[in-house]
Amino acid sequence: MGLSGAATPAFAAGSRHVAPPPAPAVIVRPGDIQYAALASRGYNTRFVATPDEIWLVHSADQVKKAVDQAVGKKQRITVRSGGHCFEDLVDNPDFRLLVDTKEMNRVYFDPDMNAFAVESGATLGQVYAALYQGWGVVLPGGVCPEVGAGGHVAGGGYGPLSRRFGLSVDHLYAVEVVVPGCEGDARVVVATRRPDDPNHDLWWAHTGGGGGNFGIVTKYWFRTPGATGTDPSGLLPKPPARVLKTMVTWQWSELTEANFTRLVMNHGAWHAANSSADSPYAMMHSSFQLFSSMATIVQLDITMDNTLPNTKSLLDAYIAALSAGVSATPKVDSQDLAWLDFALTPSVTYANWTRHKSMGGYMRKPFTQTQVSALYRSLTDPTHTGGGLVYLAAYGGKINTVGSADTAMAQRDSILKIWYASNWPDAARDQSEVDWIRGVREGVHASTGGYPVPNDQQDGLYINYPDVDSRDPKYNTSGVPWSTLYYKDNYPRLQRVKRAYDPRNVFRNPLSIDPA
């Protein structure tokens, strides 16, 4: 079928918003001109969807019809927003009906909720532009503007303002979800953070329980807890007007194992000492990007509020602390950017290196020297030719002021988020690259069965960096279930929510929550 209906605006400023009538749903099937592009728009080209139908939806009612059909015809159903799932949790041949929400991308102020509404197909870039241009506010979310809000928020939502303002879900007021229910027709449910809301548990499950577990999210509403009044500009945080963006680069040719070890150990020690919510560095985000040696460099990407008088001195002190005792000389490049220019900077692409494997988790304390040695061996492995990366993102700050059971996101006292990743261009290298990632993880976390098992140093996995190996005892030899790695003590409550809203397990994937 051809596309029909007028496009809806990405956002509307002002105190009132009148939504245009939704365009009709568009159902695309194999052989239709749009099918190939829609089926293959996922980030990881190792996996390509092959559904019988792709529903391009514009409203919760259209989503409800898709769910009703899937249940009635016994079609496995899944949902895509931005398309950035790293595993085959969406692009899996078992799914026969794919609901695509990318046309549901409005961002507006909802006076009835006294909160900002974000439809689940909106990208983070659309969210940042709408909120800032309309009201001068921000939702703390990811650094990649192309990522869709639907899955990003449901998994927790983290990014360069999170040390200062918390996770995306820390500002979640309500969520609209189409759930299959116990019997009969699907339902459109609005669940809020109000403790007396009969659907409060469904809201809680979407504060880090992962996307596509309980139904299909069609809309989120955001308002910071404690924010009062009806002026929209006071209901979410305000980003800095300008940021100082700094890239610090070291050449692998100068990084002996001793230099590399000292650099990574310095980085961990610094974050252990500077990750409290009252630290002057709470306004800073950094990602330490340890590329494979074939890339010739490692780099530290730093973002700081450039409206403060001491920003430059804090930056210099941070770089000096990491460089202490390291003979390799870093190159430092800084630029002053307007907030929105920074937020909308496109993600770095890997050209045709679009096949991918990764996993990620949390560190409560720095890597030990033994773990850093394992990193060094993997990153300098001469037989590895993929785009390998170990990514250490600054964590803590405001994130760690929330209780581990207050949201489904249980990791609330870490100092670093870790991501092990590799990209490569051709299918012939799939097995060797996947094996390389497994080797990195197994080497670094050798003492805990190859995974960052929650203990006094580590704190499990991040569902938005999914790893299907974690559910396979062949690869997860820790003896700790995958569900504990991702959700810790929150998993039983998530199971109860699953049983209440999707008892027939209509929404399931290789890492989905099992009904209690």
XYZ file of C-alpha atoms in Angstrom:
516
model
C 0.000 0.000 0.000
C 1.147 3.566 -0.609
C 1.744 6.089 2.140
C -1.215 8.336 2.797
C -2.187 11.199 5.069
C -0.433 14.419 6.011
C 2.696 14.321 8.115
C 2.235 15.451 11.706
C 4.491 18.165 13.159
C 7.356 17.063 15.354
C 6.389 19.569 18.045
C 4.155 22.482 18.884
C 5.116 25.252 21.280
C 2.692 27.086 23.506
C 0.388 26.268 26.363
C -2.158 24.369 24.249
C -1.771 21.718 21.599
C -4.472 20.491 19.280
C -3.414 17.328 17.522
C -4.476 16.902 13.917
C -6.551 13.818 13.114
C -4.227 10.822 12.818
C -3.423 9.547 9.360
C -4.712 6.049 8.644
C -2.463 3.127 9.457
C -0.378 1.941 6.529
C 0.118 -1.809 6.221
C 3.159 -2.776 4.176
C 3.701 -6.329 2.959
C 6.475 -8.136 1.066
C 6.485 -6.918 -2.526
C 5.350 -3.387 -1.618
C 7.786 -0.676 -2.636
C 8.367 0.480 0.952
C 8.903 -2.992 2.426
C 12.673 -3.398 2.018
C 13.515 -0.007 3.531
C 11.170 -0.473 6.499
C 12.194 -4.060 7.171
C 15.910 -3.250 7.103
C 16.079 0.024 8.994
C 17.475 -1.582 12.138
C 20.942 -0.500 13.321
C 22.576 -3.932 13.249
C 22.592 -5.460 9.764
C 23.406 -8.895 11.175
C 19.661 -9.079 11.693
C 16.957 -8.136 9.183
C 13.239 -8.336 9.873
C 11.082 -10.500 7.586
C 7.526 -9.909 8.861
C 4.388 -10.656 6.902
C 3.127 -7.164 7.731
C 4.658 -3.882 8.857
C 2.125 -1.524 10.381
C 3.061 2.159 10.153
C 0.859 3.532 12.909
C -0.209 7.032 13.910
C -2.307 6.490 17.034
C -2.800 4.241 20.039
C -6.067 3.029 18.519
C -4.222 1.810 15.428
C -1.700 0.028 17.636
C -4.593 -1.613 19.480
C -5.967 -2.931 16.182
C -2.554 -4.363 15.304
C -2.298 -6.124 18.665
C -5.841 -7.483 18.374
C -5.053 -8.882 14.938
C -1.781 -10.437 16.119
C -3.493 -12.129 19.044
C -6.449 -13.266 16.930
C -4.273 -14.695 14.157
C -1.563 -15.949 16.526
C 1.067 -13.764 14.844
C 4.208 -13.049 16.830
C 4.264 -9.273 17.242
C 7.039 -6.800 17.948
C 7.587 -3.030 17.850
C 10.218 -0.664 16.480
C 10.709 3.031 17.215
C 14.185 4.336 16.367
C 15.529 0.981 15.209
C 18.659 0.942 17.376
C 18.303 -2.415 19.107
C 21.736 -4.090 19.070
C 20.440 -7.687 19.236
C 17.671 -9.523 17.366
C 14.995 -8.557 19.876
C 13.069 -6.902 17.006
C 14.706 -8.135 13.803
C 13.985 -11.789 14.434
C 12.391 -14.163 11.876
C 9.897 -15.371 14.483
C 8.071 -12.025 14.361
C 5.336 -11.893 11.744
C 3.817 -8.471 12.535
C 6.067 -5.460 13.104
C 4.510 -2.294 14.503
C 6.589 0.704 13.410
C 5.924 3.863 15.444
C 8.293 6.230 13.635
C 5.390 8.338 12.339
C 4.193 8.869 15.935
C 6.756 11.562 16.704
C 4.938 14.539 18.202
C 6.407 16.354 21.218
C 4.141 18.867 22.935
C 2.985 20.257 26.256
C -0.158 18.560 27.531
C -1.995 20.940 29.908
C -4.353 18.205 31.082
C -1.369 16.221 32.381
C 0.652 19.353 33.173
C 3.543 17.505 31.567
C 5.366 17.186 28.268
C 4.039 14.486 25.962
C 6.499 12.565 23.792
C 5.200 10.016 21.338
C 7.242 6.848 21.253
C 8.431 7.211 17.658
C 10.079 10.583 18.270
C 13.858 10.539 18.053
C 15.919 12.039 20.851
C 16.961 14.806 18.468
C 13.306 15.686 17.869
C 12.712 15.670 21.621
C 15.694 17.920 22.356
C 14.799 20.396 19.603
C 11.125 20.583 20.546
C 11.662 21.013 24.270
C 14.472 23.547 23.951
C 13.040 25.647 21.146
C 9.573 25.645 22.669
C 10.268 26.045 26.371
C 14.025 26.136 27.051
C 13.991 22.778 28.883
C 15.529 19.358 28.399
C 14.935 15.699 29.083
C 18.246 14.078 30.087
C 18.702 11.368 27.494
C 21.225 9.770 25.190
C 23.981 11.362 23.155
C 22.783 9.893 19.821
C 20.006 12.114 18.379
C 18.879 9.402 15.945
C 17.778 6.988 18.709
C 14.037 6.577 19.254
C 12.455 7.562 22.553
C 10.316 4.415 22.701
C 12.960 1.877 23.648
C 15.490 4.350 25.040
C 13.229 5.587 27.819
C 11.790 2.162 28.677
C 15.346 0.922 29.261
C 16.210 3.802 31.590
C 17.502 6.592 29.365
C 21.012 7.854 30.081
C 23.247 10.535 28.568
C 25.470 13.599 28.934
C 23.209 15.453 31.400
C 22.427 12.456 33.609
C 25.122 13.094 36.235
C 23.503 16.496 36.737
C 19.794 15.751 36.278
C 19.379 11.964 36.525
C 18.056 9.418 34.041
C 15.198 9.998 31.617
C 12.958 7.774 33.726
C 13.621 9.915 36.801
C 11.408 12.520 35.090
C 8.759 10.111 33.787
C 5.300 11.136 34.968
C 3.136 8.800 32.896
C 3.155 6.302 30.061
C 0.491 5.197 27.574
C 0.753 1.509 26.701
C -1.310 -0.799 24.535
C -1.442 -4.075 26.487
C -2.989 -7.391 25.380
C -4.636 -8.070 28.732
C -5.942 -11.320 30.176
C -8.610 -12.023 27.569
C -10.493 -10.300 24.789
C -9.470 -7.045 23.151
C -6.249 -5.173 23.795
C -6.499 -2.102 26.036
C -4.945 1.368 25.949
C -3.725 2.008 29.486
C -2.339 5.237 30.916
C -0.185 4.583 33.975
C 1.244 7.343 36.171
C 3.725 7.700 38.996
C 0.958 8.642 41.426
C 1.079 6.025 44.202
C -2.731 5.716 44.223
C -2.917 5.006 40.490
C -4.273 1.456 40.014
C -1.808 1.115 37.101
C 1.140 2.489 39.065
C 3.095 -0.769 38.722
C 2.878 -0.542 34.941
C 4.417 2.953 35.130
C 7.164 1.593 37.397
C 7.912 -1.246 34.968
C 8.653 1.333 32.261
C 11.284 3.078 34.377
C 13.995 0.668 33.268
C 12.252 -2.651 32.594
C 13.071 -2.543 28.885
C 11.002 -2.021 25.762
C 8.511 -4.467 24.294
C 7.977 -6.465 27.475
C 4.473 -5.516 28.585
C 2.884 -4.082 25.445
C 3.585 -1.231 23.031
C 4.363 2.216 24.399
C 2.648 4.916 22.367
C 3.343 7.973 24.500
C 5.328 9.208 27.481
C 4.709 12.253 29.669
C 7.573 13.954 31.522
C 7.598 16.266 34.533
C 10.360 16.456 37.111
C 9.272 15.210 40.563
C 8.669 18.181 42.831
C 8.138 20.616 39.957
C 5.132 22.809 40.686
C 3.015 25.349 38.882
C 1.614 25.303 35.380
C 4.373 27.175 33.530
C 5.860 24.509 31.242
C 9.308 26.119 31.379
C 9.535 25.169 35.057
C 8.544 21.514 34.755
C 11.783 20.012 33.379
C 15.470 20.933 33.873
C 17.144 23.633 31.820
C 20.300 22.634 29.952
C 23.350 24.898 29.924
C 23.114 27.533 27.213
C 26.601 26.589 26.036
C 28.820 23.572 26.473
C 32.573 23.060 26.251
C 33.207 20.018 24.087
C 36.720 18.606 24.460
C 38.446 15.680 22.762
C 41.626 14.382 24.393
C 43.513 11.955 22.160
C 46.408 9.590 22.840
C 48.245 7.733 20.088
C 48.461 3.967 20.440
C 52.044 4.216 19.159
C 52.918 5.915 22.463
C 50.825 3.671 24.698
C 53.038 0.984 26.096
C 51.244 -1.461 28.347
C 52.537 0.513 31.337
C 51.185 3.788 29.919
C 47.846 2.231 29.012
C 47.498 0.648 32.436
C 48.311 3.871 34.261
C 45.905 5.859 32.097
C 42.948 3.512 32.652
C 43.739 3.142 36.359
C 43.948 6.940 36.742
C 40.589 7.269 35.005
C 38.943 4.771 37.340
C 40.451 6.294 40.475
C 39.327 9.773 39.456
C 35.733 8.663 38.902
C 35.694 6.794 42.200
C 36.575 10.084 43.907
C 34.364 12.459 41.871
C 31.002 10.797 41.267
C 28.901 12.225 44.086
C 25.878 14.391 43.356
C 27.467 17.385 45.103
C 30.758 17.181 43.196
C 31.635 20.256 41.106
C 32.047 17.723 38.298
C 28.386 16.663 38.408
C 27.886 19.014 35.448
C 30.478 17.055 33.427
C 30.018 14.034 31.207
C 32.851 12.045 29.705
C 33.270 8.882 27.712
C 36.661 7.183 27.576
C 36.761 5.462 24.201
C 39.382 2.725 24.137
C 39.526 1.744 20.483
C 41.389 -1.297 19.231
C 44.999 -0.465 18.407
C 44.262 -0.746 14.674
C 42.330 2.532 15.066
C 45.653 4.164 16.174
C 44.104 6.220 19.010
C 42.195 6.183 22.258
C 40.220 9.273 23.146
C 38.396 10.964 25.989
C 35.232 12.837 24.978
C 34.326 15.473 27.597
C 31.271 17.717 27.786
C 31.005 20.465 30.414
C 28.707 23.382 31.220
C 30.547 26.341 29.704
C 28.480 29.003 31.468
C 30.280 28.452 34.776
C 33.364 30.480 35.745
C 35.525 27.510 36.755
C 34.833 25.193 33.814
C 38.262 25.531 32.206
C 40.145 24.987 35.465
C 38.061 21.896 36.252
C 38.720 20.566 32.761
C 42.461 21.087 33.078
C 42.508 19.367 36.473
C 40.595 16.371 35.087
C 42.956 15.909 32.166
C 45.998 16.342 34.420
C 44.724 13.712 36.858
C 44.264 11.165 34.085
C 47.659 11.982 32.571
C 49.629 11.694 35.802
C 52.561 9.299 35.343
C 51.703 8.658 31.684
C 54.561 9.498 29.326
C 52.343 9.542 26.223
C 51.438 13.117 25.282
C 47.735 13.839 24.720
C 46.360 16.173 22.079
C 43.593 18.400 23.439
C 40.985 20.074 21.219
C 38.105 22.111 22.660
C 35.199 23.976 21.152
C 32.426 26.095 22.603
C 28.993 25.055 21.334
C 25.419 26.158 21.813
C 23.501 23.467 23.692
C 21.206 22.520 20.837
C 24.051 22.402 18.308
C 25.788 19.929 20.603
C 22.648 17.882 21.257
C 21.833 17.537 17.548
C 25.328 16.622 16.386
C 24.876 13.436 14.320
C 26.366 10.221 15.649
C 29.633 9.037 14.176
C 28.908 6.343 11.620
C 30.981 3.324 10.651
C 30.205 3.616 6.912
C 29.465 0.061 5.729
C 30.765 -1.460 8.989
C 27.196 -2.076 10.111
C 27.389 -5.597 11.513
C 27.581 -5.380 15.273
C 27.932 -7.155 18.599
C 28.101 -5.554 22.024
C 27.201 -5.805 25.681
C 27.321 -3.327 28.522
C 27.060 -2.980 32.260
C 28.099 -1.129 35.385
C 31.124 -0.683 37.649
C 30.805 0.372 41.282
C 34.578 0.559 41.649
C 37.416 0.924 39.124
C 38.871 -1.949 37.145
C 41.674 -3.805 38.883
C 45.105 -3.986 37.311
C 44.371 -7.577 36.298
C 41.237 -6.432 34.490
C 43.088 -3.606 32.765
C 45.698 -6.117 31.585
C 42.882 -8.168 30.035
C 41.616 -5.042 28.275
C 45.065 -4.336 26.905
C 45.481 -7.854 25.541
C 42.152 -7.718 23.714
C 42.597 -4.227 22.321
C 46.092 -4.979 21.014
C 45.248 -8.417 19.645
C 46.969 -8.435 16.209
C 44.481 -10.966 14.823
C 41.478 -8.706 15.471
C 40.622 -6.416 12.564
C 37.132 -5.209 13.516
C 36.166 -1.822 14.884
C 36.629 -2.834 18.519
C 35.767 -0.454 21.332
C 35.667 -0.476 25.119
C 33.580 2.534 26.151
C 33.717 3.816 29.731
C 31.023 6.423 30.372
C 30.898 8.633 33.447
C 28.065 7.636 35.774
C 26.920 8.585 39.264
C 25.944 12.080 40.365
C 22.198 12.686 40.495
C 21.566 9.165 39.152
C 22.763 7.709 42.421
C 20.386 9.740 44.615
C 17.438 7.507 43.639
C 16.731 4.252 45.471
C 17.377 1.009 43.593
C 13.753 -0.101 44.015
C 12.186 3.303 43.275
C 12.508 2.616 39.558
C 12.926 -0.604 37.617
C 16.457 0.626 36.863
C 18.194 -0.989 39.826
C 21.797 0.188 39.282
C 21.976 3.292 41.439
C 25.448 3.411 42.979
C 27.834 2.889 40.059
C 30.603 5.219 38.919
C 31.030 3.998 35.338
C 28.908 2.463 32.612
C 30.815 0.056 30.374
C 30.152 -0.988 26.790
C 32.119 -3.610 24.888
C 31.433 -3.330 21.143
C 32.686 -4.200 17.701
C 31.569 -3.318 14.168
C 32.630 -4.976 10.923
C 31.516 -4.954 7.273
C 30.898 -8.501 6.103
C 29.063 -11.629 7.213
C 32.132 -13.808 6.748
C 33.613 -12.234 9.874
C 30.542 -12.608 12.087
C 31.812 -15.513 14.145
C 35.316 -14.159 14.718
C 34.021 -10.738 15.774
C 31.391 -12.158 18.106
C 34.094 -14.379 19.570
C 36.320 -11.320 20.077
C 33.628 -9.542 22.103
C 33.064 -12.676 24.141
C 36.799 -12.846 24.764
C 36.932 -9.253 25.998
C 34.086 -9.776 28.427
C 35.348 -13.169 29.581
C 38.828 -11.803 30.161
C 37.818 -8.682 32.068
C 35.239 -10.495 34.214
C 37.060 -13.818 34.476
C 36.691 -13.996 38.254
C 32.866 -13.818 38.014
C 32.075 -16.223 35.193
C 32.637 -13.801 32.327
C 29.990 -11.240 33.355
C 29.935 -8.184 35.666
C 27.995 -10.023 38.363
C 26.659 -7.610 41.004
C 29.134 -7.426 43.890
C 31.080 -4.681 45.638
C 32.931 -3.808 42.388
C 30.452 -4.565 39.572
C 26.701 -4.114 39.215
C 25.320 -6.176 36.376
C 24.126 -5.372 32.860
C 22.207 -2.599 31.052
C 19.121 -3.722 29.111
C 19.593 -1.047 26.429
C 22.941 -2.709 25.632
C 21.445 -6.212 25.409
C 23.456 -9.402 25.143
C 21.561 -12.607 24.364
C 24.587 -14.659 25.484
C 23.716 -13.729 29.063
C 20.731 -16.094 28.942
C 22.824 -19.005 27.636
C 24.686 -21.034 30.322
C 27.251 -21.960 27.674
C 28.461 -18.345 27.747
C 27.195 -17.097 31.105
C 29.131 -19.389 33.439
C 28.668 -17.120 36.457
C 25.767 -19.141 37.873
C 23.835 -15.853 38.156
C 20.654 -15.712 36.021
C 20.464 -13.200 33.184
C 17.464 -11.617 34.910
C 19.509 -10.833 38.011
C 22.321 -9.390 35.896
C 19.905 -6.906 34.315
C 17.324 -6.249 37.012
C 18.772 -7.500 40.329
C 16.128 -7.646 43.063
C 13.579 -5.828 40.902
C 12.970 -8.820 38.639
C 10.208 -10.519 40.710
C 8.163 -7.299 40.694
C 8.660 -6.980 36.932
C 7.394 -10.538 36.569
C 4.267 -9.679 38.530
C 3.609 -6.696 36.261
C 4.112 -8.943 33.235
C 1.589 -11.430 34.593
C -0.942 -8.664 35.260
C -0.735 -6.976 31.844
C 0.563 -9.643 29.444
C -0.237 -12.985 31.102
C -0.286 -14.847 27.786
C 3.249 -13.639 27.029
C 2.208 -12.075 23.737
C 5.227 -9.760 23.845
C 8.321 -11.885 24.092
C 11.839 -11.888 22.710
C 15.146 -13.590 23.587
C 15.599 -11.291 26.611
C 12.010 -10.605 27.622
C 10.624 -10.823 31.122
C 8.873 -14.088 31.941
C 5.435 -13.885 33.604
C 5.623 -14.820 37.278
